[in-house]
PDB file of C-alpha atoms in Angstrom:
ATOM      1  CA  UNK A   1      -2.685  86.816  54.003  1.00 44.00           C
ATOM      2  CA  UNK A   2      -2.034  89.783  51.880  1.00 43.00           C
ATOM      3  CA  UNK A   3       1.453  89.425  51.003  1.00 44.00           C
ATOM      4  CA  UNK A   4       1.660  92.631  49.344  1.00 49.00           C
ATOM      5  CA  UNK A   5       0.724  94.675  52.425  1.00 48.00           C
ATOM      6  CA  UNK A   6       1.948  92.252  55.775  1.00 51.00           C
ATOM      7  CA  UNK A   7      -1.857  92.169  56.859  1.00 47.00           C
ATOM      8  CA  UNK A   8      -4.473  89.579  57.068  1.00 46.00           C
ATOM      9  CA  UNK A   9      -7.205  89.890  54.675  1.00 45.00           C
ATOM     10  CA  UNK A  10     -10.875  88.583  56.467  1.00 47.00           C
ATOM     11  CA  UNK A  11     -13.214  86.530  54.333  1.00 45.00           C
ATOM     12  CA  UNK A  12     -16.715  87.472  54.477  1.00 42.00           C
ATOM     13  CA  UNK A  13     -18.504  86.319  57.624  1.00 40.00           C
ATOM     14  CA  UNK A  14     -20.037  83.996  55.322  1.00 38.00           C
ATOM     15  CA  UNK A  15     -21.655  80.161  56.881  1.00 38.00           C
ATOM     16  CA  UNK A  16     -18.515  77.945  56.456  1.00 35.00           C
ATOM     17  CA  UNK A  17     -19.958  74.813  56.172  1.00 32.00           C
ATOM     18  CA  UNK A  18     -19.389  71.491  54.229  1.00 36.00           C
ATOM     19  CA  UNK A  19     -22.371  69.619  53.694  1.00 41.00           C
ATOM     20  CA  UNK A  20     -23.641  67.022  51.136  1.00 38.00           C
ATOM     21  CA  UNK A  21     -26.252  67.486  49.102  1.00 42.00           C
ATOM     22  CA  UNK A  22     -28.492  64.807  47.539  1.00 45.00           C
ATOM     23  CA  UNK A  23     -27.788  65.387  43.788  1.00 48.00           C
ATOM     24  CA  UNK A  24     -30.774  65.135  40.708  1.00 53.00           C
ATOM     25  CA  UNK A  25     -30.068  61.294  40.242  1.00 54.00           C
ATOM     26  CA  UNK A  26     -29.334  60.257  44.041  1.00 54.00           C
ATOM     27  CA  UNK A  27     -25.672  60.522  44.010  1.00 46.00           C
ATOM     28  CA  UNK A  28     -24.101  62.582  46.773  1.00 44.00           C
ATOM     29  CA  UNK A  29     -21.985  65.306  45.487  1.00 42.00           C
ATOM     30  CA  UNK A  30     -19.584  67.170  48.052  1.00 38.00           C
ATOM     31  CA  UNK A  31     -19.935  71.033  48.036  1.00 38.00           C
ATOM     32  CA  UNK A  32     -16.895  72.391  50.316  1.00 37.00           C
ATOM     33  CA  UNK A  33     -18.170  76.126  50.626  1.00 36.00           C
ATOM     34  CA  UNK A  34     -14.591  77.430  52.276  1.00 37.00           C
ATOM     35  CA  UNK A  35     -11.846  79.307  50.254  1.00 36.00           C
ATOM     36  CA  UNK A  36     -13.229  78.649  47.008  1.00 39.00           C
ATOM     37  CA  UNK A  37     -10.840  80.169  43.716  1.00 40.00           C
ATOM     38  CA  UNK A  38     -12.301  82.948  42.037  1.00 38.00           C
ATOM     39  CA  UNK A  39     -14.517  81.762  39.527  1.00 38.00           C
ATOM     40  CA  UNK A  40     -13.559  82.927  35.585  1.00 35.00           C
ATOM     41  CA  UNK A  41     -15.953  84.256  33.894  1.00 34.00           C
ATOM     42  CA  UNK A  42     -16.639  84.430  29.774  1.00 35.00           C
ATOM     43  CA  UNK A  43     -14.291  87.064  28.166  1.00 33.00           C
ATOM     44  CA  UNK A  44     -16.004  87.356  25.287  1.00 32.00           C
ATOM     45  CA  UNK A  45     -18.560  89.924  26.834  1.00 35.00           C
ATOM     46  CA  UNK A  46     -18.676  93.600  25.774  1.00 43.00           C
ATOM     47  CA  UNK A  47     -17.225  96.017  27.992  1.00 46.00           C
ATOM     48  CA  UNK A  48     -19.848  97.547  29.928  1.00 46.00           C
ATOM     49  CA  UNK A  49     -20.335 101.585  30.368  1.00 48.00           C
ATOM     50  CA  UNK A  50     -18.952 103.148  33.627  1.00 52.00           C
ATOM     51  CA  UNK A  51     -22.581 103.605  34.458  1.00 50.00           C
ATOM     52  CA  UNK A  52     -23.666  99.679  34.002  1.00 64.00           C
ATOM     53  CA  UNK A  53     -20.192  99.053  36.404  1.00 66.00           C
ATOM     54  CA  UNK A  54     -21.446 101.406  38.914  1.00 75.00           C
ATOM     55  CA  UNK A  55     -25.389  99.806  39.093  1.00 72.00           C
ATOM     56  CA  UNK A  56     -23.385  96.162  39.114  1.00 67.00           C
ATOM     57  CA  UNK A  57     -21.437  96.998  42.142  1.00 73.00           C
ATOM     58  CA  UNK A  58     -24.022  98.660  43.827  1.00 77.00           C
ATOM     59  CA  UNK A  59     -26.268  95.634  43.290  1.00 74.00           C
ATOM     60  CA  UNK A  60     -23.301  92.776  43.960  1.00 73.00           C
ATOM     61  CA  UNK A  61     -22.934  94.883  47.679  1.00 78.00           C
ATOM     62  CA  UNK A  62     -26.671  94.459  48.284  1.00 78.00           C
ATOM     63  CA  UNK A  63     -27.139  90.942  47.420  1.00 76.00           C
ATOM     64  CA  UNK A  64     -23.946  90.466  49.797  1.00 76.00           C
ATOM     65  CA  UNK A  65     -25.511  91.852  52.280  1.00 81.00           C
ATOM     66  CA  UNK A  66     -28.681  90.557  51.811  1.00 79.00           C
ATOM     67  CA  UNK A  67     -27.314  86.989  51.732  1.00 79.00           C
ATOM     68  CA  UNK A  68     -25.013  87.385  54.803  1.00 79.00           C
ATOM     69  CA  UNK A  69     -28.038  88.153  56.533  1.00 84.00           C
ATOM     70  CA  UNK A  70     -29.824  85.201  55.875  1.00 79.00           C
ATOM     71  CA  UNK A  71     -26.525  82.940  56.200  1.00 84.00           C
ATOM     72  CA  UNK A  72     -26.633  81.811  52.988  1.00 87.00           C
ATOM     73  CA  UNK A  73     -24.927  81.697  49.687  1.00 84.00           C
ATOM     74  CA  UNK A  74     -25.934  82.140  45.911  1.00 87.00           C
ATOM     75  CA  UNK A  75     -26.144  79.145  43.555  1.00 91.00           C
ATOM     76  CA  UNK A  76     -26.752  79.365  39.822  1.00 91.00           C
ATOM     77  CA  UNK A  77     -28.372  76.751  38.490  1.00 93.00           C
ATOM     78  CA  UNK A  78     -28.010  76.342  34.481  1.00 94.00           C
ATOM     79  CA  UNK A  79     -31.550  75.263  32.743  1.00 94.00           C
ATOM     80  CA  UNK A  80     -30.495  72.665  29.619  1.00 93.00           C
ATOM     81  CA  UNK A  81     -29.975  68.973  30.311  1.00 93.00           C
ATOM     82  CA  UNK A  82     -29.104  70.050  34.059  1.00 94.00           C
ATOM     83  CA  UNK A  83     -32.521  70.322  35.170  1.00 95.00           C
ATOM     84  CA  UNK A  84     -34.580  69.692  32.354  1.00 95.00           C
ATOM     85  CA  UNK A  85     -34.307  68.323  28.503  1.00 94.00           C
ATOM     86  CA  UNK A  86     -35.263  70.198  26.179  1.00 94.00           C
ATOM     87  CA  UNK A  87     -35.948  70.105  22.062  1.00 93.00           C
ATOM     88  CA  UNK A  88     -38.392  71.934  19.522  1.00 94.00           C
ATOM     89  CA  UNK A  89     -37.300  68.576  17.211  1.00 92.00           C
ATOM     90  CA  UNK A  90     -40.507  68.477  14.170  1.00 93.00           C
ATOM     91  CA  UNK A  91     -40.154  64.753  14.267  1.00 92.00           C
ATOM     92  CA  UNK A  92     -41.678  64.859  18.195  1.00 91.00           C
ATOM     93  CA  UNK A  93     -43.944  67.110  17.651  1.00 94.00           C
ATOM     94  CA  UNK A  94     -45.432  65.083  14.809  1.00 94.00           C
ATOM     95  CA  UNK A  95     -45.131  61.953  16.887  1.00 93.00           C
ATOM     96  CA  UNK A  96     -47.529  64.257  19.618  1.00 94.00           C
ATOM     97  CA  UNK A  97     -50.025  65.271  17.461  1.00 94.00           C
ATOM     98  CA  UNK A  98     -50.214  62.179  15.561  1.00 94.00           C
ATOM     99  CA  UNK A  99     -49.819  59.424  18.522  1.00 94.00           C
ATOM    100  CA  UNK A 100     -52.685  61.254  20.784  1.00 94.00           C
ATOM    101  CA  UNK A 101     -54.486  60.741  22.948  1.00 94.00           C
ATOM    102  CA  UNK A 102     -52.254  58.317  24.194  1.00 94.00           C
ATOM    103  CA  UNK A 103     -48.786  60.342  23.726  1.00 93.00           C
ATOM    104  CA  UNK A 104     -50.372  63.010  26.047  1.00 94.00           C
ATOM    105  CA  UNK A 105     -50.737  60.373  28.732  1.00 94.00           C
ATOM    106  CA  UNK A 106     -46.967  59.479  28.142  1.00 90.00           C
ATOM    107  CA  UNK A 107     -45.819  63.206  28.643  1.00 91.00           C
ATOM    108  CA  UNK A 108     -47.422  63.511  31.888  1.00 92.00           C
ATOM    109  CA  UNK A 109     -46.481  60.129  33.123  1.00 91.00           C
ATOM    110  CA  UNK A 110     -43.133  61.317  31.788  1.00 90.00           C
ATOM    111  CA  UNK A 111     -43.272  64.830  33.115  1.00 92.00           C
ATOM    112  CA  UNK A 112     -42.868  65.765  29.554  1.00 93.00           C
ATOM    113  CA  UNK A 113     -44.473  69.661  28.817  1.00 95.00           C
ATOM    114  CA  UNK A 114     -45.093  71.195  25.479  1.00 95.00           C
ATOM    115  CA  UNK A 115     -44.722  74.758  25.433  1.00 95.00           C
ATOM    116  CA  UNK A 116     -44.922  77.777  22.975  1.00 94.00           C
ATOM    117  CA  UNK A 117     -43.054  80.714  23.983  1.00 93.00           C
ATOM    118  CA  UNK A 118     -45.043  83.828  24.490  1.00 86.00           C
ATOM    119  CA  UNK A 119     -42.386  85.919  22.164  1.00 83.00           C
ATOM    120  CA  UNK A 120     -42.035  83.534  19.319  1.00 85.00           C
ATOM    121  CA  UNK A 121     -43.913  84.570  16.536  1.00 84.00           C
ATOM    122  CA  UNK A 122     -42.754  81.118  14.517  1.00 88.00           C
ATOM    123  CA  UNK A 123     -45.071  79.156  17.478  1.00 90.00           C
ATOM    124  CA  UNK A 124     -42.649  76.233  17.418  1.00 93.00           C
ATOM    125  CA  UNK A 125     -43.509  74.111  20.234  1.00 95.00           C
ATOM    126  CA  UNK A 126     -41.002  73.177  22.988  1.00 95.00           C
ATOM    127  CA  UNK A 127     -41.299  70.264  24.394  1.00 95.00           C
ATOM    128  CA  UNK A 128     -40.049  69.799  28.091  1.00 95.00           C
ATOM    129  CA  UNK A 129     -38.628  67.179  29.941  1.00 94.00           C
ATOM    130  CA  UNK A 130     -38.347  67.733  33.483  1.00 95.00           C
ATOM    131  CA  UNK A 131     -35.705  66.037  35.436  1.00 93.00           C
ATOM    132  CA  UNK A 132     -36.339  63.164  37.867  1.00 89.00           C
ATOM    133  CA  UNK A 133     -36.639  64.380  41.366  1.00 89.00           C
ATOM    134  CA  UNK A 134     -35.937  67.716  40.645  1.00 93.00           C
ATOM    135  CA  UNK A 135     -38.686  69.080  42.883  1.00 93.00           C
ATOM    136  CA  UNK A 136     -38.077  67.760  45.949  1.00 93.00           C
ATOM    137  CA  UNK A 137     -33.736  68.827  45.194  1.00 93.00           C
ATOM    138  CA  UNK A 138     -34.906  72.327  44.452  1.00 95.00           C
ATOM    139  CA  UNK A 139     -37.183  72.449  47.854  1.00 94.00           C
ATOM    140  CA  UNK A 140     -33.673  70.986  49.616  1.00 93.00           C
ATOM    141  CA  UNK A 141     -31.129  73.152  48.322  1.00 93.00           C
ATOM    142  CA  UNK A 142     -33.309  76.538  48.166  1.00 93.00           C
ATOM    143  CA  UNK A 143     -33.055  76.423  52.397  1.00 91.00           C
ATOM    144  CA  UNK A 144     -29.325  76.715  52.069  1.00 90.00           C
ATOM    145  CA  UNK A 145     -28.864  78.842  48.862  1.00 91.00           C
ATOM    146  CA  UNK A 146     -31.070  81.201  47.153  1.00 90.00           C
ATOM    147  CA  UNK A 147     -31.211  79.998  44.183  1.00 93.00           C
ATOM    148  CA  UNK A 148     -30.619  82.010  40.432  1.00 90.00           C
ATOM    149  CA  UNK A 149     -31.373  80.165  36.655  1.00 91.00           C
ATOM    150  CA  UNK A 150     -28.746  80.354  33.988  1.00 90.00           C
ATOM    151  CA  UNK A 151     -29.590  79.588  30.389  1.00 90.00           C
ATOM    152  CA  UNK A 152     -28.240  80.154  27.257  1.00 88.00           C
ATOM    153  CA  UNK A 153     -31.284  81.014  25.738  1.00 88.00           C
ATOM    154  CA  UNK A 154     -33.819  83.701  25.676  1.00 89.00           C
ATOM    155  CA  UNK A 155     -35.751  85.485  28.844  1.00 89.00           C
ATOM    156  CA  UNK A 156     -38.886  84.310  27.814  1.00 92.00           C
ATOM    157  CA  UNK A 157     -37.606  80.486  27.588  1.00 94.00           C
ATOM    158  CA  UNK A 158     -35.948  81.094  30.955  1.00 92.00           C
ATOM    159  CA  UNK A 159     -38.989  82.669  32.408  1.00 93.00           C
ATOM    160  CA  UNK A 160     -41.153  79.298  30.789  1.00 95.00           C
ATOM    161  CA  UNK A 161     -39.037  76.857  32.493  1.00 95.00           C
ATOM    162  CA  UNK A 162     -38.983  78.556  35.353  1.00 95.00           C
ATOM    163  CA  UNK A 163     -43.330  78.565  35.355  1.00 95.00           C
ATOM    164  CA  UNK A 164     -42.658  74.406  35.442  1.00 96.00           C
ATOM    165  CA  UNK A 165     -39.998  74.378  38.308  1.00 96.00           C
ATOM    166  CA  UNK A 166     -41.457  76.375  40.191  1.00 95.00           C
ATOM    167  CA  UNK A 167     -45.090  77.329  39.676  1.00 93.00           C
ATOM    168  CA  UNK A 168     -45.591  79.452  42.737  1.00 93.00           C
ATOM    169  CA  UNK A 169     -42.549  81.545  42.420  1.00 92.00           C
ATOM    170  CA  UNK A 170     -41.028  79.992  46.008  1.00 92.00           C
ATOM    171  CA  UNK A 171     -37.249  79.111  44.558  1.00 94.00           C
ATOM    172  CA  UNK A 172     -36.379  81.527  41.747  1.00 91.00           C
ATOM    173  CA  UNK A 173     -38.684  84.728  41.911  1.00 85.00           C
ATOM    174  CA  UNK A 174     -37.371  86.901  39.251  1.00 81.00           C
ATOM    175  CA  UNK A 175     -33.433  85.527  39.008  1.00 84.00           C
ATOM    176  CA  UNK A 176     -33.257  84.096  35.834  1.00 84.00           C
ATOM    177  CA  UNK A 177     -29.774  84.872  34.458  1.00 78.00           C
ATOM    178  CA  UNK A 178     -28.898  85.345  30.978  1.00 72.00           C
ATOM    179  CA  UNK A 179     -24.762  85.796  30.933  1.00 70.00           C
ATOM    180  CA  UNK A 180     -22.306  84.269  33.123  1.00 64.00           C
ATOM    181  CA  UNK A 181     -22.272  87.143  35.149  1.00 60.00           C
ATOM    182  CA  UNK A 182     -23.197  86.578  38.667  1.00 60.00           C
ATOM    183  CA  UNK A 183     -25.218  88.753  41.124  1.00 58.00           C
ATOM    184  CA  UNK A 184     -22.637  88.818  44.168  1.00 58.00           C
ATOM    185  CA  UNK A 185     -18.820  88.104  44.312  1.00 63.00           C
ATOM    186  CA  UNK A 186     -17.567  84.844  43.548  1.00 70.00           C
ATOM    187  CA  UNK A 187     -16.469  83.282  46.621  1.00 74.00           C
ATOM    188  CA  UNK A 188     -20.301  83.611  47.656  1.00 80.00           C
ATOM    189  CA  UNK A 189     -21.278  81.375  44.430  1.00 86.00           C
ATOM    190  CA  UNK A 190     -21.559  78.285  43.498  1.00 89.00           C
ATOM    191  CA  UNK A 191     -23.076  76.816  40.056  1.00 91.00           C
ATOM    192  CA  UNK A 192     -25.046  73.660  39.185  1.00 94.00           C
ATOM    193  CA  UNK A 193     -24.254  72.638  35.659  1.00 94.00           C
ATOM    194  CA  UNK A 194     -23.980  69.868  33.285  1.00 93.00           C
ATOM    195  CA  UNK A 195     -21.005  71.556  31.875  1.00 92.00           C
ATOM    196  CA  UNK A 196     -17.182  72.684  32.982  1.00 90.00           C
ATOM    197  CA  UNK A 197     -16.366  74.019  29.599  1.00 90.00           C
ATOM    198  CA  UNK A 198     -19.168  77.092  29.897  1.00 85.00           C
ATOM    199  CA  UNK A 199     -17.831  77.939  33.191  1.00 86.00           C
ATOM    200  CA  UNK A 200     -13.871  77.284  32.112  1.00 84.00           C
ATOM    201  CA  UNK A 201     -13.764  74.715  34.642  1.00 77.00           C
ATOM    202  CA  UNK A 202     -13.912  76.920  37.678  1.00 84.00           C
ATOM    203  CA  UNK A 203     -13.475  75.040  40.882  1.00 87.00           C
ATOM    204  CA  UNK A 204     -16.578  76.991  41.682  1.00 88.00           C
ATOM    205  CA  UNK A 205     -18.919  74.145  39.744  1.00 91.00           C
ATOM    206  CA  UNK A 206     -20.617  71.209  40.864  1.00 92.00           C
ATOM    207  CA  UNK A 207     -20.958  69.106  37.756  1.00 92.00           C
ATOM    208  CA  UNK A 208     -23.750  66.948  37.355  1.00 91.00           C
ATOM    209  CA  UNK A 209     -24.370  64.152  34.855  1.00 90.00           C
ATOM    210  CA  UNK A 210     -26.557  65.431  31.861  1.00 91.00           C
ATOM    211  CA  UNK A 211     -29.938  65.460  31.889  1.00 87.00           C
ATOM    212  CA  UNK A 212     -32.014  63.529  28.726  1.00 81.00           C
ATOM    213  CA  UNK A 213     -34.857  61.670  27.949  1.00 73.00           C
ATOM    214  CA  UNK A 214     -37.301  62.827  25.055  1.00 66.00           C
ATOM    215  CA  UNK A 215     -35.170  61.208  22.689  1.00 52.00           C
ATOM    216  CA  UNK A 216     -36.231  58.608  24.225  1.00 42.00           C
ATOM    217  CA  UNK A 217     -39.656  58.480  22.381  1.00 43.00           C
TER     218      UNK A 217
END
Protein backbone atom coordinates (compact mmCIF):
# COMPACT_ATOMS: atom_id res chain seq x y z
CA UNK A 1 0.00 0.00 0.00
CA UNK A 2 1.22 3.40 -0.85
CA UNK A 3 0.44 5.32 2.11
CA UNK A 4 1.43 8.48 0.67
CA UNK A 5 -1.10 8.36 -2.18
CA UNK A 6 -4.32 5.91 -0.70
CA UNK A 7 -3.53 3.41 -3.66
CA UNK A 8 -2.21 -0.02 -3.92
CA UNK A 9 1.11 -0.34 -5.38
CA UNK A 10 1.36 -3.96 -7.66
CA UNK A 11 4.55 -5.96 -7.40
CA UNK A 12 5.92 -7.17 -10.54
CA UNK A 13 4.10 -10.18 -11.96
CA UNK A 14 7.10 -11.89 -10.91
CA UNK A 15 6.92 -16.24 -10.03
CA UNK A 16 6.12 -16.08 -6.25
CA UNK A 17 7.41 -19.11 -5.19
CA UNK A 18 9.25 -20.59 -2.10
CA UNK A 19 11.31 -23.39 -2.86
CA UNK A 20 14.45 -25.07 -1.38
CA UNK A 21 17.38 -25.34 -2.96
CA UNK A 22 20.10 -27.97 -2.39
CA UNK A 23 23.02 -25.74 -1.20
CA UNK A 24 27.13 -26.35 -2.29
CA UNK A 25 27.67 -28.71 0.81
CA UNK A 26 24.11 -30.54 0.93
CA UNK A 27 22.44 -28.37 3.37
CA UNK A 28 19.04 -27.02 2.38
CA UNK A 29 18.88 -23.34 2.50
CA UNK A 30 15.30 -21.62 2.29
CA UNK A 31 15.02 -18.88 -0.44
CA UNK A 32 11.46 -17.10 0.20
CA UNK A 33 11.32 -15.07 -3.19
CA UNK A 34 8.08 -12.80 -1.95
CA UNK A 35 8.38 -9.15 -0.63
CA UNK A 36 11.95 -9.16 -0.28
CA UNK A 37 13.58 -5.49 1.38
CA UNK A 38 15.40 -3.53 -0.98
CA UNK A 39 18.77 -4.66 -1.08
CA UNK A 40 21.67 -1.77 -0.04
CA UNK A 41 24.09 -1.40 -2.12
CA UNK A 42 28.02 -0.08 -1.56
CA UNK A 43 28.05 3.77 -1.13
CA UNK A 44 31.34 4.17 -1.72
CA UNK A 45 30.84 4.16 -5.63
CA UNK A 46 31.39 7.28 -7.77
CA UNK A 47 28.48 9.05 -8.92
CA UNK A 48 27.79 8.07 -12.32
CA UNK A 49 27.15 10.70 -15.39
CA UNK A 50 23.46 11.39 -16.33
CA UNK A 51 24.33 9.48 -19.44
CA UNK A 52 25.69 6.11 -17.56
CA UNK A 53 22.06 6.58 -15.36
CA UNK A 54 20.14 6.74 -18.48
CA UNK A 55 21.98 3.36 -20.30
CA UNK A 56 21.48 1.66 -16.54
CA UNK A 57 17.82 2.19 -16.55
CA UNK A 58 17.31 1.43 -19.93
CA UNK A 59 19.17 -1.86 -19.43
CA UNK A 60 17.57 -2.69 -15.67
CA UNK A 61 13.87 -2.31 -17.82
CA UNK A 62 15.09 -4.85 -20.37
CA UNK A 63 16.49 -7.43 -18.20
CA UNK A 64 12.99 -6.99 -16.29
CA UNK A 65 11.35 -7.71 -19.00
CA UNK A 66 13.37 -10.21 -20.29
CA UNK A 67 13.24 -12.15 -17.00
CA UNK A 68 9.43 -11.78 -16.48
CA UNK A 69 9.20 -13.47 -19.62
CA UNK A 70 10.94 -16.41 -18.81
CA UNK A 71 9.42 -16.48 -15.10
CA UNK A 72 12.43 -16.18 -13.54
CA UNK A 73 14.58 -14.10 -11.32
CA UNK A 74 18.31 -12.88 -11.26
CA UNK A 75 20.84 -14.36 -8.81
CA UNK A 76 24.38 -13.11 -8.33
CA UNK A 77 26.61 -15.45 -7.43
CA UNK A 78 30.03 -14.05 -5.78
CA UNK A 79 33.30 -16.09 -7.11
CA UNK A 80 35.88 -16.31 -3.81
CA UNK A 81 35.47 -19.09 -1.26
CA UNK A 82 31.64 -19.23 -2.39
CA UNK A 83 32.19 -21.27 -5.31
CA UNK A 84 35.69 -21.78 -5.58
CA UNK A 85 39.12 -21.21 -3.41
CA UNK A 86 41.39 -19.42 -4.64
CA UNK A 87 45.34 -18.30 -3.91
CA UNK A 88 48.48 -17.26 -6.11
CA UNK A 89 50.42 -18.34 -2.52
CA UNK A 90 54.57 -18.97 -3.88
CA UNK A 91 54.77 -21.64 -1.26
CA UNK A 92 51.99 -23.86 -3.52
CA UNK A 93 53.24 -23.16 -6.43
CA UNK A 94 56.66 -24.41 -5.38
CA UNK A 95 55.07 -27.41 -3.74
CA UNK A 96 53.48 -27.98 -7.70
CA UNK A 97 56.40 -27.72 -9.52
CA UNK A 98 58.53 -29.44 -7.13
CA UNK A 99 56.07 -32.44 -5.91
CA UNK A 100 55.17 -33.44 -9.77
CA UNK A 101 54.14 -35.61 -11.33
CA UNK A 102 52.31 -36.72 -8.53
CA UNK A 103 50.90 -33.16 -7.24
CA UNK A 104 49.26 -32.87 -10.74
CA UNK A 105 47.37 -36.07 -10.06
CA UNK A 106 46.28 -34.51 -6.63
CA UNK A 107 44.87 -31.27 -8.36
CA UNK A 108 42.71 -33.13 -10.61
CA UNK A 109 41.59 -35.65 -8.11
CA UNK A 110 41.09 -32.46 -6.12
CA UNK A 111 39.57 -30.38 -8.85
CA UNK A 112 42.41 -28.11 -8.16
CA UNK A 113 43.33 -25.74 -11.60
CA UNK A 114 46.38 -23.64 -12.08
CA UNK A 115 45.83 -20.73 -14.10
CA UNK A 116 47.73 -17.63 -15.49
CA UNK A 117 45.64 -14.79 -16.33
CA UNK A 118 45.73 -13.69 -19.89
CA UNK A 119 46.32 -9.81 -18.69
CA UNK A 120 48.95 -10.35 -16.10
CA UNK A 121 52.13 -9.51 -17.32
CA UNK A 122 53.79 -10.74 -13.71
CA UNK A 123 52.48 -14.58 -14.93
CA UNK A 124 51.77 -15.48 -11.31
CA UNK A 125 49.93 -18.61 -11.35
CA UNK A 126 46.47 -19.02 -9.74
CA UNK A 127 45.71 -21.92 -8.48
CA UNK A 128 41.94 -23.00 -8.33
CA UNK A 129 39.97 -24.92 -6.16
CA UNK A 130 36.65 -25.69 -7.32
CA UNK A 131 33.92 -26.31 -4.90
CA UNK A 132 32.41 -29.74 -4.19
CA UNK A 133 29.32 -30.30 -6.17
CA UNK A 134 29.24 -27.13 -7.61
CA UNK A 135 28.36 -28.41 -11.08
CA UNK A 136 25.53 -30.25 -10.66
CA UNK A 137 24.09 -26.84 -8.04
CA UNK A 138 24.86 -24.53 -10.92
CA UNK A 139 22.89 -26.94 -13.58
CA UNK A 140 19.91 -26.85 -10.64
CA UNK A 141 19.63 -23.36 -9.85
CA UNK A 142 20.36 -21.90 -13.54
CA UNK A 143 16.53 -23.45 -14.48
CA UNK A 144 15.08 -21.12 -11.92
CA UNK A 145 17.44 -18.05 -12.05
CA UNK A 146 19.68 -16.80 -14.66
CA UNK A 147 22.50 -16.66 -13.15
CA UNK A 148 25.30 -13.40 -12.96
CA UNK A 149 29.19 -13.77 -11.24
CA UNK A 150 30.32 -11.22 -8.74
CA UNK A 151 33.97 -10.88 -7.83
CA UNK A 152 36.05 -8.55 -6.35
CA UNK A 153 38.67 -8.95 -8.64
CA UNK A 154 39.57 -8.24 -12.16
CA UNK A 155 37.45 -9.12 -15.58
CA UNK A 156 39.93 -11.30 -16.76
CA UNK A 157 39.99 -13.42 -13.33
CA UNK A 158 36.20 -13.35 -13.49
CA UNK A 159 36.12 -14.33 -17.07
CA UNK A 160 38.94 -17.42 -15.99
CA UNK A 161 36.76 -18.79 -13.40
CA UNK A 162 34.01 -18.55 -15.26
CA UNK A 163 35.99 -20.87 -18.36
CA UNK A 164 36.10 -23.69 -15.23
CA UNK A 165 32.36 -23.37 -14.13
CA UNK A 166 31.13 -23.35 -16.98
CA UNK A 167 33.13 -24.38 -20.04
CA UNK A 168 30.41 -24.19 -22.62
CA UNK A 169 29.05 -20.87 -21.71
CA UNK A 170 25.38 -22.59 -20.64
CA UNK A 171 25.04 -20.69 -16.98
CA UNK A 172 26.83 -17.34 -17.12
CA UNK A 173 27.36 -16.21 -20.87
CA UNK A 174 28.84 -12.86 -20.58
CA UNK A 175 27.42 -11.70 -16.82
CA UNK A 176 30.31 -11.49 -14.88
CA UNK A 177 29.84 -8.52 -12.51
CA UNK A 178 32.45 -6.38 -11.21
CA UNK A 179 30.55 -3.82 -8.54
CA UNK A 180 27.67 -4.49 -6.43
CA UNK A 181 25.53 -3.07 -8.83
CA UNK A 182 22.92 -5.32 -10.12
CA UNK A 183 21.42 -5.68 -13.65
CA UNK A 184 17.55 -5.41 -12.71
CA UNK A 185 15.76 -3.96 -9.58
CA UNK A 186 16.25 -5.47 -6.37
CA UNK A 187 13.23 -7.23 -5.45
CA UNK A 188 14.03 -9.42 -8.69
CA UNK A 189 17.58 -10.41 -7.03
CA UNK A 190 18.90 -12.55 -4.98
CA UNK A 191 22.80 -13.16 -4.14
CA UNK A 192 24.84 -16.27 -3.27
CA UNK A 193 27.71 -15.29 -1.05
CA UNK A 194 30.01 -16.34 1.59
CA UNK A 195 29.69 -12.94 3.02
CA UNK A 196 26.83 -10.47 4.71
CA UNK A 197 29.28 -7.74 5.38
CA UNK A 198 29.94 -7.03 1.33
CA UNK A 199 26.32 -6.92 0.81
CA UNK A 200 25.54 -4.89 4.35
CA UNK A 201 23.57 -7.74 5.36
CA UNK A 202 20.70 -7.30 2.98
CA UNK A 203 17.90 -9.70 3.60
CA UNK A 204 18.38 -10.18 -0.09
CA UNK A 205 21.49 -12.85 0.62
CA UNK A 206 21.63 -16.40 0.98
CA UNK A 207 24.77 -17.00 2.97
CA UNK A 208 26.66 -19.97 2.49
CA UNK A 209 29.48 -21.47 4.55
CA UNK A 210 32.97 -20.53 3.01
CA UNK A 211 34.48 -22.32 0.58
CA UNK A 212 38.45 -23.70 1.24
CA UNK A 213 40.65 -26.32 0.63
CA UNK A 214 44.18 -25.66 -1.04
CA UNK A 215 45.49 -24.85 2.19
CA UNK A 216 44.93 -27.96 2.67
CA UNK A 217 48.13 -29.19 0.84
Amino acid sequence: MDTNSGTRREDPPVPEYEQHVQDLDGDKVNIVTEQNDPVTRAEALDPPCTHDVQEAQRLERATAARLIKARKLSLVVDLDQTLVHATTSSLVDSWFIENKPASESLCKEMDIHRVILEDDESGIPHYIKLRNTVHGFLERISKKFELHIYTMGSHSYGLAVARLLDPTGTFFFDRIELSRIFPCEDAMVLILDDRSDVWTHSPNLIHVRPCMGIDLL
